[in-house]
mmCIF file with all atom_site columns, C-alpha atoms and ligand atoms in Angstrom:
data_model
loop_
_atom_site.group_PDB
_atom_site.id
_atom_site.type_symbol
_atom_site.label_atom_id
_atom_site.label_alt_id
_atom_site.label_comp_id
_atom_site.label_asym_id
_atom_site.label_entity_id
_atom_site.label_seq_id
_atom_site.pdbx_PDB_ins_code
_atom_site.Cartn_x
_atom_site.Cartn_y
_atom_site.Cartn_z
_atom_site.occupancy
_atom_site.B_iso_or_equiv
_atom_site.pdbx_formal_charge
_atom_site.auth_seq_id
_atom_site.auth_comp_id
_atom_site.auth_asym_id
_atom_site.auth_atom_id
_atom_site.pdbx_PDB_model_num
ATOM   1   C CA  . MET A 1 1   ? 25.608 19.498 -29.765 1.00 96.00 ? 1   MET A CA  1
ATOM   2   C CA  . ILE A 1 2   ? 23.305 20.473 -32.578 1.00 97.00 ? 2   ILE A CA  1
ATOM   3   C CA  . ALA A 1 3   ? 23.224 24.199 -31.176 1.00 97.00 ? 3   ALA A CA  1
ATOM   4   C CA  . LEU A 1 4   ? 26.973 24.215 -31.014 1.00 97.00 ? 4   LEU A CA  1
ATOM   5   C CA  . HIS A 1 5   ? 27.202 23.245 -34.542 1.00 97.00 ? 5   HIS A CA  1
ATOM   6   C CA  . GLU A 1 6   ? 24.620 25.751 -35.620 1.00 97.00 ? 6   GLU A CA  1
ATOM   7   C CA  . LYS A 1 7   ? 26.556 28.612 -34.042 1.00 97.00 ? 7   LYS A CA  1
ATOM   8   C CA  . HIS A 1 8   ? 30.068 27.323 -35.165 1.00 97.00 ? 8   HIS A CA  1
ATOM   9   C CA  . LEU A 1 9   ? 31.303 27.065 -31.574 1.00 97.00 ? 9   LEU A CA  1
ATOM   10  C CA  . VAL A 1 10  ? 32.155 23.511 -31.453 1.00 96.00 ? 10  VAL A CA  1
ATOM   11  C CA  . SER A 1 11  ? 35.846 24.066 -31.586 1.00 96.00 ? 11  SER A CA  1
ATOM   12  C CA  . GLN A 1 12  ? 35.811 26.456 -28.474 1.00 95.00 ? 12  GLN A CA  1
ATOM   13  C CA  . VAL A 1 13  ? 34.380 23.507 -26.272 1.00 97.00 ? 13  VAL A CA  1
ATOM   14  C CA  . GLU A 1 14  ? 36.223 20.655 -25.029 1.00 97.00 ? 14  GLU A CA  1
ATOM   15  C CA  . LEU A 1 15  ? 33.945 17.545 -25.120 1.00 95.00 ? 15  LEU A CA  1
ATOM   16  C CA  . VAL A 1 16  ? 33.949 15.190 -22.197 1.00 95.00 ? 16  VAL A CA  1
ATOM   17  C CA  . ARG A 1 17  ? 32.489 11.693 -22.458 1.00 93.00 ? 17  ARG A CA  1
ATOM   18  C CA  . SER A 1 18  ? 30.398 11.019 -19.443 1.00 94.00 ? 18  SER A CA  1
ATOM   19  C CA  . ARG A 1 19  ? 28.500 7.984  -18.346 1.00 94.00 ? 19  ARG A CA  1
ATOM   20  C CA  . VAL A 1 20  ? 25.139 8.473  -16.790 1.00 94.00 ? 20  VAL A CA  1
ATOM   21  C CA  . ALA A 1 21  ? 22.117 6.412  -15.933 1.00 91.00 ? 21  ALA A CA  1
ATOM   22  C CA  . PHE A 1 22  ? 18.782 7.441  -13.964 1.00 90.00 ? 22  PHE A CA  1
ATOM   23  C CA  . ALA A 1 23  ? 18.594 4.023  -12.322 1.00 87.00 ? 23  ALA A CA  1
ATOM   24  C CA  . ALA A 1 24  ? 22.260 3.755  -11.092 1.00 92.00 ? 24  ALA A CA  1
ATOM   25  C CA  . GLU A 1 25  ? 24.718 5.639  -8.744  1.00 96.00 ? 25  GLU A CA  1
ATOM   26  C CA  . PRO A 1 26  ? 25.278 9.316  -10.066 1.00 96.00 ? 26  PRO A CA  1
ATOM   27  C CA  . ASN A 1 27  ? 28.369 9.770  -11.762 1.00 97.00 ? 27  ASN A CA  1
ATOM   28  C CA  . PRO A 1 28  ? 30.517 11.790 -9.191  1.00 97.00 ? 28  PRO A CA  1
ATOM   29  C CA  . THR A 1 29  ? 32.163 13.976 -11.831 1.00 96.00 ? 29  THR A CA  1
ATOM   30  C CA  . VAL A 1 30  ? 28.841 15.080 -13.353 1.00 97.00 ? 30  VAL A CA  1
ATOM   31  C CA  . LEU A 1 31  ? 27.331 15.427 -10.147 1.00 97.00 ? 31  LEU A CA  1
ATOM   32  C CA  . SER A 1 32  ? 30.112 18.098 -9.295  1.00 96.00 ? 32  SER A CA  1
ATOM   33  C CA  . ASP A 1 33  ? 29.200 20.047 -12.414 1.00 97.00 ? 33  ASP A CA  1
ATOM   34  C CA  . ASN A 1 34  ? 25.405 19.638 -12.200 1.00 97.00 ? 34  ASN A CA  1
ATOM   35  C CA  . PRO A 1 35  ? 23.827 18.566 -8.685  1.00 97.00 ? 35  PRO A CA  1
ATOM   36  C CA  . LEU A 1 36  ? 20.981 16.774 -10.732 1.00 97.00 ? 36  LEU A CA  1
ATOM   37  C CA  . GLY A 1 37  ? 23.728 14.436 -12.075 1.00 97.00 ? 37  GLY A CA  1
ATOM   38  C CA  . LYS A 1 38  ? 22.496 15.030 -15.548 1.00 96.00 ? 38  LYS A CA  1
ATOM   39  C CA  . ILE A 1 39  ? 24.209 15.867 -18.783 1.00 96.00 ? 39  ILE A CA  1
ATOM   40  C CA  . PRO A 1 40  ? 24.713 18.051 -20.722 1.00 96.00 ? 40  PRO A CA  1
ATOM   41  C CA  . ALA A 1 41  ? 26.513 20.443 -18.310 1.00 97.00 ? 41  ALA A CA  1
ATOM   42  C CA  . LEU A 1 42  ? 28.635 23.252 -19.600 1.00 98.00 ? 42  LEU A CA  1
ATOM   43  C CA  . VAL A 1 43  ? 31.711 24.413 -17.506 1.00 97.00 ? 43  VAL A CA  1
ATOM   44  C CA  . LEU A 1 44  ? 32.953 27.886 -18.343 1.00 97.00 ? 44  LEU A CA  1
ATOM   45  C CA  . ASN A 1 45  ? 36.598 29.007 -18.276 1.00 96.00 ? 45  ASN A CA  1
ATOM   46  C CA  . ASN A 1 46  ? 35.688 30.862 -14.863 1.00 96.00 ? 46  ASN A CA  1
ATOM   47  C CA  . GLY A 1 47  ? 34.598 27.537 -13.205 1.00 96.00 ? 47  GLY A CA  1
ATOM   48  C CA  . ALA A 1 48  ? 30.889 28.544 -13.380 1.00 97.00 ? 48  ALA A CA  1
ATOM   49  C CA  . THR A 1 49  ? 28.473 25.830 -14.692 1.00 97.00 ? 49  THR A CA  1
ATOM   50  C CA  . VAL A 1 50  ? 25.485 26.087 -16.910 1.00 98.00 ? 50  VAL A CA  1
ATOM   51  C CA  . PHE A 1 51  ? 22.923 23.512 -16.983 1.00 97.00 ? 51  PHE A CA  1
ATOM   52  C CA  . ASP A 1 52  ? 20.358 22.128 -18.498 1.00 95.00 ? 52  ASP A CA  1
ATOM   53  C CA  . SER A 1 53  ? 20.457 22.005 -22.199 1.00 97.00 ? 53  SER A CA  1
ATOM   54  C CA  . SER A 1 54  ? 18.111 24.921 -22.974 1.00 96.00 ? 54  SER A CA  1
ATOM   55  C CA  . VAL A 1 55  ? 19.947 27.118 -20.495 1.00 98.00 ? 55  VAL A CA  1
ATOM   56  C CA  . ILE A 1 56  ? 23.104 26.128 -22.316 1.00 98.00 ? 56  ILE A CA  1
ATOM   57  C CA  . CYS A 1 57  ? 21.537 27.273 -25.529 1.00 98.00 ? 57  CYS A CA  1
ATOM   58  C CA  . GLU A 1 58  ? 20.386 30.474 -24.071 1.00 98.00 ? 58  GLU A CA  1
ATOM   59  C CA  . TYR A 1 59  ? 23.914 31.108 -23.172 1.00 98.00 ? 59  TYR A CA  1
ATOM   60  C CA  . LEU A 1 60  ? 25.112 30.150 -26.577 1.00 98.00 ? 60  LEU A CA  1
ATOM   61  C CA  . ASP A 1 61  ? 22.622 32.904 -27.936 1.00 98.00 ? 61  ASP A CA  1
ATOM   62  C CA  . MET A 1 62  ? 24.392 35.423 -25.613 1.00 97.00 ? 62  MET A CA  1
ATOM   63  C CA  . LEU A 1 63  ? 27.734 34.506 -26.871 1.00 95.00 ? 63  LEU A CA  1
ATOM   64  C CA  . GLN A 1 64  ? 26.831 34.162 -30.474 1.00 95.00 ? 64  GLN A CA  1
ATOM   65  C CA  . PRO A 1 65  ? 23.380 35.870 -31.390 1.00 95.00 ? 65  PRO A CA  1
ATOM   66  C CA  . GLU A 1 66  ? 23.275 34.275 -34.912 1.00 96.00 ? 66  GLU A CA  1
ATOM   67  C CA  . PRO A 1 67  ? 21.650 32.026 -35.821 1.00 96.00 ? 67  PRO A CA  1
ATOM   68  C CA  . ARG A 1 68  ? 19.140 32.910 -33.077 1.00 98.00 ? 68  ARG A CA  1
ATOM   69  C CA  . LEU A 1 69  ? 17.947 29.920 -31.020 1.00 98.00 ? 69  LEU A CA  1
ATOM   70  C CA  . PHE A 1 70  ? 15.407 31.895 -28.775 1.00 98.00 ? 70  PHE A CA  1
ATOM   71  C CA  . PRO A 1 71  ? 13.514 34.678 -30.715 1.00 97.00 ? 71  PRO A CA  1
ATOM   72  C CA  . THR A 1 72  ? 13.236 38.094 -29.020 1.00 96.00 ? 72  THR A CA  1
ATOM   73  C CA  . GLU A 1 73  ? 9.987  38.988 -30.374 1.00 97.00 ? 73  GLU A CA  1
ATOM   74  C CA  . ASN A 1 74  ? 7.358  37.822 -27.784 1.00 98.00 ? 74  ASN A CA  1
ATOM   75  C CA  . GLU A 1 75  ? 4.834  35.767 -29.961 1.00 97.00 ? 75  GLU A CA  1
ATOM   76  C CA  . ALA A 1 76  ? 7.651  33.798 -31.820 1.00 97.00 ? 76  ALA A CA  1
ATOM   77  C CA  . ARG A 1 77  ? 9.535  33.417 -28.389 1.00 97.00 ? 77  ARG A CA  1
ATOM   78  C CA  . LEU A 1 78  ? 6.493  31.996 -26.847 1.00 98.00 ? 78  LEU A CA  1
ATOM   79  C CA  . ARG A 1 79  ? 5.650  29.420 -29.774 1.00 97.00 ? 79  ARG A CA  1
ATOM   80  C CA  . GLN A 1 80  ? 9.422  28.320 -29.672 1.00 98.00 ? 80  GLN A CA  1
ATOM   81  C CA  . LEU A 1 81  ? 9.278  27.863 -25.726 1.00 98.00 ? 81  LEU A CA  1
ATOM   82  C CA  . ARG A 1 82  ? 5.955  25.983 -25.844 1.00 98.00 ? 82  ARG A CA  1
ATOM   83  C CA  . TRP A 1 83  ? 7.276  23.528 -28.312 1.00 98.00 ? 83  TRP A CA  1
ATOM   84  C CA  . HIS A 1 84  ? 10.640 23.238 -26.794 1.00 98.00 ? 84  HIS A CA  1
ATOM   85  C CA  . ALA A 1 85  ? 8.722  22.476 -23.491 1.00 98.00 ? 85  ALA A CA  1
ATOM   86  C CA  . LEU A 1 86  ? 6.649  19.759 -25.289 1.00 98.00 ? 86  LEU A CA  1
ATOM   87  C CA  . ALA A 1 87  ? 9.624  17.976 -26.937 1.00 98.00 ? 87  ALA A CA  1
ATOM   88  C CA  . ASP A 1 88  ? 11.648 18.298 -23.551 1.00 98.00 ? 88  ASP A CA  1
ATOM   89  C CA  . GLY A 1 89  ? 9.006  16.694 -21.547 1.00 98.00 ? 89  GLY A CA  1
ATOM   90  C CA  . LEU A 1 90  ? 8.209  14.123 -24.522 1.00 98.00 ? 90  LEU A CA  1
ATOM   91  C CA  . LEU A 1 91  ? 12.030 13.068 -24.250 1.00 97.00 ? 91  LEU A CA  1
ATOM   92  C CA  . ASP A 1 92  ? 11.712 12.902 -20.474 1.00 97.00 ? 92  ASP A CA  1
ATOM   93  C CA  . ALA A 1 93  ? 8.619  10.475 -20.816 1.00 97.00 ? 93  ALA A CA  1
ATOM   94  C CA  . LEU A 1 94  ? 10.503 8.345  -23.304 1.00 97.00 ? 94  LEU A CA  1
ATOM   95  C CA  . LEU A 1 95  ? 13.424 7.941  -20.953 1.00 95.00 ? 95  LEU A CA  1
ATOM   96  C CA  . LEU A 1 96  ? 11.294 7.141  -18.152 1.00 95.00 ? 96  LEU A CA  1
ATOM   97  C CA  . LEU A 1 97  ? 9.264  4.643  -20.102 1.00 96.00 ? 97  LEU A CA  1
ATOM   98  C CA  . ARG A 1 98  ? 12.452 2.819  -21.084 1.00 93.00 ? 98  ARG A CA  1
ATOM   99  C CA  . ILE A 1 99  ? 13.593 2.571  -17.569 1.00 93.00 ? 99  ILE A CA  1
ATOM   100 C CA  . GLU A 1 100 ? 10.502 1.423  -16.161 1.00 94.00 ? 100 GLU A CA  1
ATOM   101 C CA  . ALA A 1 101 ? 9.958  -1.155 -19.009 1.00 92.00 ? 101 ALA A CA  1
ATOM   102 C CA  . GLN A 1 102 ? 13.444 -2.570 -18.391 1.00 89.00 ? 102 GLN A CA  1
ATOM   103 C CA  . ARG A 1 103 ? 12.407 -3.349 -14.705 1.00 90.00 ? 103 ARG A CA  1
ATOM   104 C CA  . GLY A 1 104 ? 11.346 -6.738 -15.616 1.00 88.00 ? 104 GLY A CA  1
ATOM   105 C CA  . ASP A 1 105 ? 8.666  -8.436 -13.497 1.00 90.00 ? 105 ASP A CA  1
ATOM   106 C CA  . LYS A 1 106 ? 8.770  -5.286 -11.197 1.00 93.00 ? 106 LYS A CA  1
ATOM   107 C CA  . LEU A 1 107 ? 7.522  -3.039 -13.772 1.00 92.00 ? 107 LEU A CA  1
ATOM   108 C CA  . ASP A 1 108 ? 4.393  -1.023 -13.058 1.00 95.00 ? 108 ASP A CA  1
ATOM   109 C CA  . ALA A 1 109 ? 1.818  -1.395 -15.777 1.00 95.00 ? 109 ALA A CA  1
ATOM   110 C CA  . THR A 1 110 ? -0.036 1.914  -14.852 1.00 97.00 ? 110 THR A CA  1
ATOM   111 C CA  . ILE A 1 111 ? 2.982  3.713  -15.247 1.00 97.00 ? 111 ILE A CA  1
ATOM   112 C CA  . ILE A 1 112 ? 3.812  2.222  -18.692 1.00 96.00 ? 112 ILE A CA  1
ATOM   113 C CA  . ALA A 1 113 ? 0.316  2.832  -19.750 1.00 96.00 ? 113 ALA A CA  1
ATOM   114 C CA  . SER A 1 114 ? 0.450  6.595  -18.366 1.00 97.00 ? 114 SER A CA  1
ATOM   115 C CA  . LEU A 1 115 ? 3.679  7.232  -20.151 1.00 97.00 ? 115 LEU A CA  1
ATOM   116 C CA  . ALA A 1 116 ? 2.712  5.606  -23.436 1.00 96.00 ? 116 ALA A CA  1
ATOM   117 C CA  . ARG A 1 117 ? -0.586 7.790  -23.400 1.00 97.00 ? 117 ARG A CA  1
ATOM   118 C CA  . LYS A 1 118 ? 1.412  11.056 -22.746 1.00 97.00 ? 118 LYS A CA  1
ATOM   119 C CA  . THR A 1 119 ? 4.001  10.267 -25.428 1.00 98.00 ? 119 THR A CA  1
ATOM   120 C CA  . GLN A 1 120 ? 1.094  9.263  -28.020 1.00 97.00 ? 120 GLN A CA  1
ATOM   121 C CA  . ALA A 1 121 ? -0.780 12.592 -27.090 1.00 98.00 ? 121 ALA A CA  1
ATOM   122 C CA  . SER A 1 122 ? 2.317  14.660 -27.442 1.00 98.00 ? 122 SER A CA  1
ATOM   123 C CA  . MET A 1 123 ? 3.517  13.214 -30.684 1.00 98.00 ? 123 MET A CA  1
ATOM   124 C CA  . ALA A 1 124 ? -0.088 13.749 -32.212 1.00 98.00 ? 124 ALA A CA  1
ATOM   125 C CA  . MET A 1 125 ? 0.195  17.446 -30.959 1.00 98.00 ? 125 MET A CA  1
ATOM   126 C CA  . LEU A 1 126 ? 3.649  17.966 -32.882 1.00 98.00 ? 126 LEU A CA  1
ATOM   127 C CA  . GLU A 1 127 ? 2.068  16.326 -35.795 1.00 98.00 ? 127 GLU A CA  1
ATOM   128 C CA  . HIS A 1 128 ? -1.044 18.471 -35.831 1.00 98.00 ? 128 HIS A CA  1
ATOM   129 C CA  . GLU A 1 129 ? 1.345  21.490 -35.637 1.00 97.00 ? 129 GLU A CA  1
ATOM   130 C CA  . ALA A 1 130 ? 3.887  20.223 -37.944 1.00 97.00 ? 130 ALA A CA  1
ATOM   131 C CA  . ALA A 1 131 ? 3.228  22.579 -40.749 1.00 96.00 ? 131 ALA A CA  1
ATOM   132 C CA  . SER A 1 132 ? 4.177  25.595 -38.601 1.00 95.00 ? 132 SER A CA  1
ATOM   133 C CA  . LEU A 1 133 ? 6.810  24.058 -36.676 1.00 96.00 ? 133 LEU A CA  1
ATOM   134 C CA  . THR A 1 134 ? 8.620  22.748 -39.674 1.00 93.00 ? 134 THR A CA  1
ATOM   135 C CA  . ALA A 1 135 ? 8.037  25.978 -41.523 1.00 94.00 ? 135 ALA A CA  1
ATOM   136 C CA  . GLY A 1 136 ? 9.996  28.022 -38.829 1.00 83.00 ? 136 GLY A CA  1
ATOM   137 C CA  . PRO A 1 137 ? 13.835 28.656 -38.493 1.00 92.00 ? 137 PRO A CA  1
ATOM   138 C CA  . PHE A 1 138 ? 16.005 25.859 -37.251 1.00 96.00 ? 138 PHE A CA  1
ATOM   139 C CA  . ALA A 1 139 ? 15.685 27.238 -33.618 1.00 98.00 ? 139 ALA A CA  1
ATOM   140 C CA  . ILE A 1 140 ? 15.444 25.807 -30.195 1.00 98.00 ? 140 ILE A CA  1
ATOM   141 C CA  . ALA A 1 141 ? 11.982 24.083 -30.899 1.00 98.00 ? 141 ALA A CA  1
ATOM   142 C CA  . GLN A 1 142 ? 13.006 22.604 -34.026 1.00 98.00 ? 142 GLN A CA  1
ATOM   143 C CA  . ILE A 1 143 ? 16.424 21.319 -32.489 1.00 98.00 ? 143 ILE A CA  1
ATOM   144 C CA  . SER A 1 144 ? 14.568 19.622 -29.423 1.00 98.00 ? 144 SER A CA  1
ATOM   145 C CA  . VAL A 1 145 ? 12.010 17.959 -31.746 1.00 98.00 ? 145 VAL A CA  1
ATOM   146 C CA  . THR A 1 146 ? 14.935 16.603 -33.963 1.00 98.00 ? 146 THR A CA  1
ATOM   147 C CA  . CYS A 1 147 ? 16.500 15.266 -30.751 1.00 97.00 ? 147 CYS A CA  1
ATOM   148 C CA  . VAL A 1 148 ? 13.375 13.349 -29.837 1.00 98.00 ? 148 VAL A CA  1
ATOM   149 C CA  . LEU A 1 149 ? 12.771 11.974 -33.226 1.00 97.00 ? 149 LEU A CA  1
ATOM   150 C CA  . GLY A 1 150 ? 16.247 10.620 -33.367 1.00 96.00 ? 150 GLY A CA  1
ATOM   151 C CA  . TYR A 1 151 ? 15.729 9.172  -29.889 1.00 95.00 ? 151 TYR A CA  1
ATOM   152 C CA  . LEU A 1 152 ? 12.727 7.278  -31.051 1.00 96.00 ? 152 LEU A CA  1
ATOM   153 C CA  . ASP A 1 153 ? 14.822 6.036  -34.082 1.00 94.00 ? 153 ASP A CA  1
ATOM   154 C CA  . LEU A 1 154 ? 17.485 4.794  -31.652 1.00 92.00 ? 154 LEU A CA  1
ATOM   155 C CA  . ARG A 1 155 ? 15.609 3.329  -28.798 1.00 92.00 ? 155 ARG A CA  1
ATOM   156 C CA  . TYR A 1 156 ? 11.869 2.927  -30.019 1.00 94.00 ? 156 TYR A CA  1
ATOM   157 C CA  . SER A 1 157 ? 12.709 1.623  -33.651 1.00 90.00 ? 157 SER A CA  1
ATOM   158 C CA  . GLU A 1 158 ? 9.738  -0.338 -33.696 1.00 92.00 ? 158 GLU A CA  1
ATOM   159 C CA  . SER A 1 159 ? 7.029  2.073  -32.287 1.00 94.00 ? 159 SER A CA  1
ATOM   160 C CA  . GLY A 1 160 ? 6.081  2.783  -35.955 1.00 95.00 ? 160 GLY A CA  1
ATOM   161 C CA  . TRP A 1 161 ? 6.336  6.686  -35.450 1.00 97.00 ? 161 TRP A CA  1
ATOM   162 C CA  . GLN A 1 162 ? 6.999  7.492  -39.056 1.00 97.00 ? 162 GLN A CA  1
ATOM   163 C CA  . ALA A 1 163 ? 3.868  5.931  -40.239 1.00 97.00 ? 163 ALA A CA  1
ATOM   164 C CA  . ALA A 1 164 ? 1.698  7.346  -37.315 1.00 97.00 ? 164 ALA A CA  1
ATOM   165 C CA  . PHE A 1 165 ? 3.059  10.840 -37.679 1.00 98.00 ? 165 PHE A CA  1
ATOM   166 C CA  . PRO A 1 166 ? 3.832  11.300 -41.613 1.00 98.00 ? 166 PRO A CA  1
ATOM   167 C CA  . ALA A 1 167 ? 4.292  15.130 -41.621 1.00 98.00 ? 167 ALA A CA  1
ATOM   168 C CA  . LEU A 1 168 ? 6.804  14.804 -38.690 1.00 98.00 ? 168 LEU A CA  1
ATOM   169 C CA  . ALA A 1 169 ? 8.530  11.900 -40.521 1.00 98.00 ? 169 ALA A CA  1
ATOM   170 C CA  . ALA A 1 170 ? 8.933  13.886 -43.789 1.00 97.00 ? 170 ALA A CA  1
ATOM   171 C CA  . TRP A 1 171 ? 10.327 16.751 -42.204 1.00 97.00 ? 171 TRP A CA  1
ATOM   172 C CA  . TYR A 1 172 ? 12.698 14.718 -40.159 1.00 97.00 ? 172 TYR A CA  1
ATOM   173 C CA  . THR A 1 173 ? 13.929 13.000 -43.330 1.00 96.00 ? 173 THR A CA  1
ATOM   174 C CA  . THR A 1 174 ? 15.168 16.423 -44.770 1.00 95.00 ? 174 THR A CA  1
ATOM   175 C CA  . ILE A 1 175 ? 16.406 17.587 -41.464 1.00 95.00 ? 175 ILE A CA  1
ATOM   176 C CA  . ALA A 1 176 ? 18.508 14.574 -40.866 1.00 93.00 ? 176 ALA A CA  1
ATOM   177 C CA  . GLU A 1 177 ? 20.708 15.744 -43.811 1.00 94.00 ? 177 GLU A CA  1
ATOM   178 C CA  . HIS A 1 178 ? 21.278 19.285 -42.067 1.00 94.00 ? 178 HIS A CA  1
ATOM   179 C CA  . PRO A 1 179 ? 25.073 19.434 -41.407 1.00 96.00 ? 179 PRO A CA  1
ATOM   180 C CA  . SER A 1 180 ? 24.781 20.022 -37.681 1.00 97.00 ? 180 SER A CA  1
ATOM   181 C CA  . VAL A 1 181 ? 22.436 16.922 -37.433 1.00 97.00 ? 181 VAL A CA  1
ATOM   182 C CA  . VAL A 1 182 ? 24.663 14.744 -39.525 1.00 96.00 ? 182 VAL A CA  1
ATOM   183 C CA  . ALA A 1 183 ? 27.681 15.748 -37.368 1.00 96.00 ? 183 ALA A CA  1
ATOM   184 C CA  . THR A 1 184 ? 25.850 14.691 -34.100 1.00 95.00 ? 184 THR A CA  1
ATOM   185 C CA  . ALA A 1 185 ? 24.064 11.467 -35.351 1.00 90.00 ? 185 ALA A CA  1
ATOM   186 C CA  . ILE A 1 186 ? 23.503 9.235  -32.259 1.00 81.00 ? 186 ILE A CA  1
ATOM   187 C CA  . SER A 1 187 ? 25.030 5.907  -32.223 1.00 76.00 ? 187 SER A CA  1
ATOM   188 C CA  . ASP A 1 188 ? 25.272 3.347  -29.526 1.00 73.00 ? 188 ASP A CA  1
ATOM   189 C CA  . THR A 1 189 ? 26.340 -0.114 -28.971 1.00 66.00 ? 189 THR A CA  1
ATOM   190 C CA  . LEU A 1 190 ? 23.843 -1.220 -26.296 1.00 67.00 ? 190 LEU A CA  1
ATOM   191 C CA  . PRO A 1 191 ? 21.865 -3.893 -27.416 1.00 62.00 ? 191 PRO A CA  1
ATOM   192 C CA  . GLU A 1 192 ? 18.433 -3.131 -28.657 1.00 63.00 ? 192 GLU A CA  1
ATOM   193 C CA  . THR A 1 193 ? 15.666 -3.827 -26.166 1.00 65.00 ? 193 THR A CA  1
ATOM   194 C CA  . LYS A 1 194 ? 12.004 -4.248 -27.545 1.00 69.00 ? 194 LYS A CA  1
ATOM   195 C CA  . LEU A 1 195 ? 9.942  -1.512 -25.925 1.00 73.00 ? 195 LEU A CA  1
ATOM   196 C CA  . PRO A 1 196 ? 6.445  -1.405 -25.171 1.00 75.00 ? 196 PRO A CA  1
ATOM   197 C CA  . LEU A 1 197 ? 5.470  1.467  -27.460 1.00 88.00 ? 197 LEU A CA  1
ATOM   198 C CA  . THR A 1 198 ? 3.275  1.557  -30.576 1.00 90.00 ? 198 THR A CA  1
ATOM   199 C CA  . PHE A 1 199 ? 1.954  4.749  -32.017 1.00 90.00 ? 199 PHE A CA  1
ATOM   200 C CA  . SER A 1 200 ? -1.317 5.096  -33.750 1.00 86.00 ? 200 SER A CA  1
ATOM   201 C CA  . GLY A 1 201 ? -1.943 7.838  -36.303 1.00 82.00 ? 201 GLY A CA  1
ATOM   202 C CA  . GLY A 1 202 ? -3.720 11.033 -35.676 1.00 65.00 ? 202 GLY A CA  1
ATOM   203 C CA  . ALA A 1 203 ? -5.608 10.741 -32.512 1.00 62.00 ? 203 ALA A CA  1
ATOM   204 C CA  . GLN A 1 204 ? -4.514 12.112 -29.299 1.00 66.00 ? 204 GLN A CA  1
HETATM 205 N N1  . GSH B 2 .   ? 15.968 18.463 -19.767 1.00 53.98 ? 1   GSH B N1  1
HETATM 206 C C1  . GSH B 2 .   ? 17.219 17.868 -19.434 1.00 53.98 ? 1   GSH B C1  1
HETATM 207 C C2  . GSH B 2 .   ? 17.438 16.510 -19.670 1.00 53.98 ? 1   GSH B C2  1
HETATM 208 C C3  . GSH B 2 .   ? 18.861 15.994 -19.379 1.00 53.98 ? 1   GSH B C3  1
HETATM 209 C C4  . GSH B 2 .   ? 18.707 14.407 -19.304 1.00 53.98 ? 1   GSH B C4  1
HETATM 210 O O1  . GSH B 2 .   ? 17.703 13.908 -18.840 1.00 53.98 ? 1   GSH B O1  1
HETATM 211 N N2  . GSH B 2 .   ? 19.886 13.912 -19.717 1.00 53.98 ? 1   GSH B N2  1
HETATM 212 C C5  . GSH B 2 .   ? 20.087 12.388 -19.499 1.00 53.98 ? 1   GSH B C5  1
HETATM 213 C C6  . GSH B 2 .   ? 20.897 11.834 -20.501 1.00 53.98 ? 1   GSH B C6  1
HETATM 214 S S1  . GSH B 2 .   ? 20.000 12.045 -21.849 1.00 53.98 ? 1   GSH B S1  1
HETATM 215 C C7  . GSH B 2 .   ? 20.853 12.143 -18.237 1.00 53.98 ? 1   GSH B C7  1
HETATM 216 O O2  . GSH B 2 .   ? 21.738 12.839 -17.874 1.00 53.98 ? 1   GSH B O2  1
HETATM 217 N N3  . GSH B 2 .   ? 20.249 11.046 -17.228 1.00 53.98 ? 1   GSH B N3  1
HETATM 218 C C8  . GSH B 2 .   ? 20.793 10.795 -16.022 1.00 53.98 ? 1   GSH B C8  1
HETATM 219 C C9  . GSH B 2 .   ? 19.900 10.753 -14.957 1.00 53.98 ? 1   GSH B C9  1
HETATM 220 O O3  . GSH B 2 .   ? 18.754 11.150 -15.081 1.00 53.98 ? 1   GSH B O3  1
HETATM 221 O O4  . GSH B 2 .   ? 20.281 10.559 -13.828 1.00 53.98 ? 1   GSH B O4  1
HETATM 222 C C10 . GSH B 2 .   ? 18.125 18.654 -20.425 1.00 53.98 ? 1   GSH B C10 1
HETATM 223 O O5  . GSH B 2 .   ? 17.778 19.067 -21.364 1.00 53.98 ? 1   GSH B O5  1
HETATM 224 O O6  . GSH B 2 .   ? 19.316 19.048 -20.269 1.00 53.98 ? 1   GSH B O6  1
#
């Protein structure tokens, strides 16, 4: 959604609210658009579907080259793809951690510890590289990192990520005012669950 706003293409897309959950029966409508049962999925006028979010963003670059989300120059492209992979994998780990943590007495402490360790290491790497990450244009990597930080605020509000990773937090404060980020602010009515994740500063 942030990318659609950046490209000024929101008015050309019909938004459909879809309910999905990893630990539940897949939503049949979503499944018919994306066999992985995940959102987002984009259905084109000719009926073809495009997923996942990074492929949708590549498609938006084809439709509307500016502002560019995926640089064409090799080195800049590789940097963006690497940060995007990191942010995307981090978000997957945070989603899995939440699912595992909510399994009550069936939860697996080894899985929780492993995911917590990976999220700590990933955040530490983003913090370490924050100067170059945040100096760049607002492209695919910066959008993915914005989504992860927004998710941390939504679901892991007690993780202390802002104190542990101050450079990322300072950047997020300014980027949260960006029109495309304001327009897509996440809100949810689900009750807040205390999740087992506390970040520590610096170290991986
Ligand atoms: N890497 C994928 C992740 C998509 C994803 O995990 N979406 C979640 C919602 S935020 C979902 O649809 N979960 C349902 C499921 O895993 O069954 C992307 O960027 O599109």
